[in-house]
Short mmCIF file of C-alpha atoms in Angstrom, two decimals:
data_model
loop_
_atom_site.label_atom_id
_atom_site.label_comp_id
_atom_site.label_asym_id
_atom_site.label_seq_id
_atom_site.Cartn_x
_atom_site.Cartn_y
_atom_site.Cartn_z
CA MET A 26 -52.02 -30.65 73.74
CA THR A 27 -52.14 -30.16 70.01
CA LYS A 28 -52.00 -32.67 67.24
CA ASN A 29 -48.32 -31.81 66.60
CA ASP A 30 -47.39 -32.47 70.24
CA ASP A 31 -48.59 -36.05 69.92
CA ALA A 32 -46.51 -36.56 66.77
CA VAL A 33 -43.29 -35.47 68.49
CA GLN A 34 -42.06 -38.35 70.57
CA VAL A 35 -39.11 -37.76 72.86
CA ARG A 36 -36.84 -40.76 73.22
CA LYS A 37 -34.91 -41.19 76.42
CA ARG A 38 -31.28 -42.26 76.28
CA PRO A 39 -30.42 -45.21 78.49
CA ALA A 40 -27.79 -44.39 81.15
CA LEU A 41 -25.29 -46.78 79.55
CA VAL A 42 -25.59 -44.88 76.26
CA TRP A 43 -24.49 -41.74 78.11
CA VAL A 44 -21.47 -43.50 79.63
CA ILE A 45 -20.38 -45.24 76.44
CA SER A 46 -20.88 -42.19 74.25
CA LEU A 47 -19.01 -39.79 76.51
CA PHE A 48 -16.12 -42.17 77.16
CA TYR A 49 -15.68 -43.26 73.55
CA PHE A 50 -16.12 -39.75 72.26
CA ILE A 51 -13.43 -38.23 74.48
CA PHE A 52 -10.87 -41.04 74.91
CA PRO A 53 -10.12 -41.77 71.22
CA LEU A 54 -9.67 -38.07 70.50
CA VAL A 55 -7.11 -37.77 73.30
CA ALA A 56 -5.39 -40.97 72.13
CA ALA A 57 -5.28 -39.76 68.51
CA VAL A 58 -3.71 -36.45 69.54
CA GLY A 59 -1.17 -38.37 71.64
CA HIS A 60 -0.27 -40.71 68.76
CA VAL A 61 0.22 -37.81 66.36
CA ALA A 62 2.28 -35.87 68.93
CA LEU A 63 4.50 -38.89 69.62
CA TYR A 64 4.86 -39.70 65.94
CA PHE A 65 5.97 -36.19 65.04
CA GLY A 66 8.26 -35.87 68.07
CA VAL A 67 6.37 -33.13 69.90
CA PHE A 68 7.47 -34.65 73.21
CA PRO A 69 11.25 -34.75 73.69
CA VAL A 70 12.74 -38.18 74.38
CA VAL A 71 15.50 -37.91 76.96
CA GLY A 72 18.75 -39.71 76.14
CA ARG A 73 17.83 -40.71 72.60
CA SER A 74 18.92 -39.06 69.41
CA SER A 75 16.01 -40.33 67.33
CA ASN A 76 12.31 -40.71 67.91
CA PRO A 77 11.80 -44.33 69.14
CA TYR A 78 8.04 -44.13 68.64
CA ARG A 79 8.45 -43.13 65.01
CA ALA A 80 11.11 -45.79 64.50
CA ALA A 81 8.74 -48.49 65.82
CA HIS A 82 5.56 -47.15 64.18
CA GLY A 83 5.39 -46.11 60.57
CA PRO A 84 2.79 -44.12 58.67
CA ILE A 85 0.63 -47.24 58.30
CA ASP A 86 0.44 -47.63 62.10
CA LEU A 87 -0.46 -43.97 62.51
CA THR A 88 -3.12 -44.21 59.80
CA ILE A 89 -4.66 -47.37 61.27
CA GLY A 90 -4.72 -45.79 64.73
CA LEU A 91 -6.38 -42.64 63.44
CA VAL A 92 -8.94 -44.61 61.41
CA GLN A 93 -9.77 -46.75 64.42
CA SER A 94 -10.09 -43.70 66.68
CA GLY A 95 -12.27 -41.97 64.09
CA THR A 96 -14.46 -45.04 63.72
CA VAL A 97 -15.02 -45.20 67.48
CA VAL A 98 -15.80 -41.48 67.69
CA VAL A 99 -18.36 -41.77 64.86
CA GLY A 100 -19.85 -44.85 66.54
CA ALA A 101 -20.10 -43.02 69.87
CA SER A 102 -21.68 -40.02 68.18
CA LEU A 103 -24.23 -42.20 66.40
CA LEU A 104 -24.98 -44.04 69.64
CA TRP A 105 -25.55 -40.69 71.34
CA LEU A 106 -27.95 -39.76 68.53
CA LEU A 107 -29.64 -43.16 68.96
CA ARG A 108 -28.91 -44.19 65.37
CA ARG A 109 -28.73 -47.84 64.37
CA GLN A 110 -25.57 -47.21 62.32
CA ALA A 111 -23.70 -47.02 65.66
CA PHE A 112 -23.70 -50.82 65.70
CA HIS A 113 -21.90 -51.00 62.35
CA PHE A 114 -19.24 -48.49 63.40
CA PHE A 115 -18.56 -50.27 66.70
CA VAL A 116 -18.29 -53.61 64.88
CA ALA A 117 -15.89 -52.04 62.36
CA ALA A 118 -13.77 -50.60 65.18
CA THR A 119 -13.74 -53.97 66.93
CA VAL A 120 -12.69 -55.82 63.78
CA LEU A 121 -9.97 -53.25 63.13
CA ALA A 122 -8.72 -53.54 66.73
CA VAL A 123 -8.58 -57.35 66.57
CA PHE A 124 -6.88 -57.24 63.16
CA THR A 125 -4.33 -54.70 64.43
CA PHE A 126 -3.66 -56.74 67.58
CA TRP A 127 -2.92 -59.92 65.64
CA TRP A 128 -0.94 -58.05 63.00
CA GLU A 129 1.24 -56.56 65.73
CA VAL A 130 1.59 -59.87 67.61
CA LEU A 131 2.27 -62.13 64.64
CA LEU A 132 4.16 -59.91 62.22
CA ARG A 133 5.93 -57.44 64.48
CA ASP A 134 6.54 -59.41 67.68
CA TRP A 135 4.64 -56.81 69.70
CA ILE A 136 4.60 -58.82 72.95
CA GLY A 137 8.30 -59.63 72.61
CA GLU A 138 9.10 -55.94 72.06
CA ILE A 139 7.13 -54.92 75.15
CA HIS A 140 8.94 -57.60 77.14
CA ARG A 141 12.35 -56.39 75.91
CA VAL A 142 11.55 -52.77 76.81
CA SER A 143 9.85 -53.48 80.14
CA PRO A 144 9.29 -57.08 81.28
CA VAL A 145 7.13 -55.86 84.16
CA MET A 146 4.68 -54.22 81.72
CA THR A 147 4.14 -57.24 79.44
CA ALA A 148 1.21 -58.78 81.32
CA PRO A 149 -0.61 -55.49 82.10
CA VAL A 150 -0.36 -54.31 78.48
CA VAL A 151 -1.62 -57.61 77.07
CA ILE A 152 -4.40 -57.86 79.67
CA SER A 153 -5.53 -54.28 79.08
CA THR A 154 -5.58 -54.90 75.32
CA ILE A 155 -7.74 -57.99 75.81
CA ILE A 156 -10.07 -56.11 78.18
CA GLY A 157 -10.35 -53.22 75.70
CA SER A 158 -11.22 -55.59 72.87
CA GLY A 159 -13.74 -57.34 75.11
CA LEU A 160 -15.36 -54.00 75.89
CA MET A 161 -15.64 -53.21 72.19
CA VAL A 162 -17.33 -56.58 71.58
CA ALA A 163 -19.70 -55.96 74.51
CA ILE A 164 -20.57 -52.48 73.22
CA SER A 165 -21.20 -53.88 69.75
CA VAL A 166 -23.57 -56.48 71.22
CA TYR A 167 -25.25 -53.78 73.33
CA ALA A 168 -25.77 -51.57 70.24
CA TRP A 169 -27.21 -54.56 68.37
CA ARG A 170 -29.61 -55.27 71.25
CA LEU A 171 -30.67 -51.60 71.34
CA THR A 172 -31.36 -51.80 67.62
CA LYS A 173 -33.48 -54.95 68.06
CA LYS A 174 -35.44 -53.28 70.91
CA GLY A 175 -36.14 -50.26 68.70
CA VAL A 176 -34.13 -47.82 70.84
CA LEU A 177 -31.77 -47.14 67.94
CA ASN A 178 -33.41 -46.24 64.66
#
């Protein structure tokens, strides 16, 4: 062993960092592509003359969705690289998700719209949204704990 070998310290990624990074790196990219494709009418909508997704979601919705997806992807990338900034990006994504949820619920009657389109889907959509937000909070706390333990630097 040389003097330089001692100076190079290999840090091991915890297993949960692998899972979180891979999931939150891939999923938001797929979701972002889907939002853009739906917004621009790439997928034909049978029996409708206009694009219902575009009618219900304007450019602001698309922009917020893309920013949130981008924030999560950056956070996942930073977590993978074991950087402490991952915590800040996951917190930002969580705050944006909670803000978007309440904006949709209070100003746009999101739950009522889901219920009008498909009453059977109301509870699963709301529950999955709450679970997703809870996961983002848990990941933010996990990234904070990794920072405090010195795993993220």
